[in-house]
Amino acid sequence: MSDESGTQDIPAGSPEGGPRPEPIRFFGTTWVDHDHGYALRRAGVAAGSLAAAVASCLILRFAYEGLQIADTGSFVTVLVIAMFAICSALAFRNTWDGFGRRPDPDRQASLRGLLAIGFVGSLLAYFLRSLTEAPGEKLHREEYESARRQHEKRSTRRTGNPSKKKRPR
């Protein structure tokens, strides 16, 4: 796999030649030509991520009711609600930005706890993006097209043996 993009190079002399598209979770490589049930997969991913977000909100509702039963006070309740709201907003933004560019691994590692708390935001970003395309498709398509152009440029650069080229006298 190439370091710069997610495309995979096929060894020289293979029948296809050139880079291969990187598979996307739940979609494989169907995003390239939108075939083999791509639309059905998108609908399934959208429905699944929305169902997971709704289920997550119900679980958070039970947690909120537990705080009410425990009578922890309004300060703690407001802190917990604010924490989930802020973390969900940050997780949404981080996930949404991740669909357009490769995320920095160090930044992702430092935000892991925050993103885990704001999992509802990530699920909602996944749902909204899957309404228009496979999540991350635009980024993968740009990288794949760039890799194909570079491969064509490299493979068509020279023709023939340069040592047999006639030199002007």
Tab-separated table of C-alpha atoms in Angstrom, residues 159-168:
chain	number	residue	atom	x	y	z
A	159	THR	CA	8.793	4.122	-25.291
A	160	GLY	CA	11.488	2.008	-26.785
A	161	ASN	CA	15.152	1.679	-25.906
A	162	PRO	CA	16.743	5.107	-25.260
A	163	SER	CA	20.214	3.865	-26.262
A	164	LYS	CA	19.012	3.251	-29.847
A	165	LYS	CA	17.707	6.776	-30.169
A	166	LYS	CA	19.270	8.695	-33.048
A	167	ARG	CA	21.177	11.717	-31.868
A	168	PRO	CA	21.445	14.869	-34.001
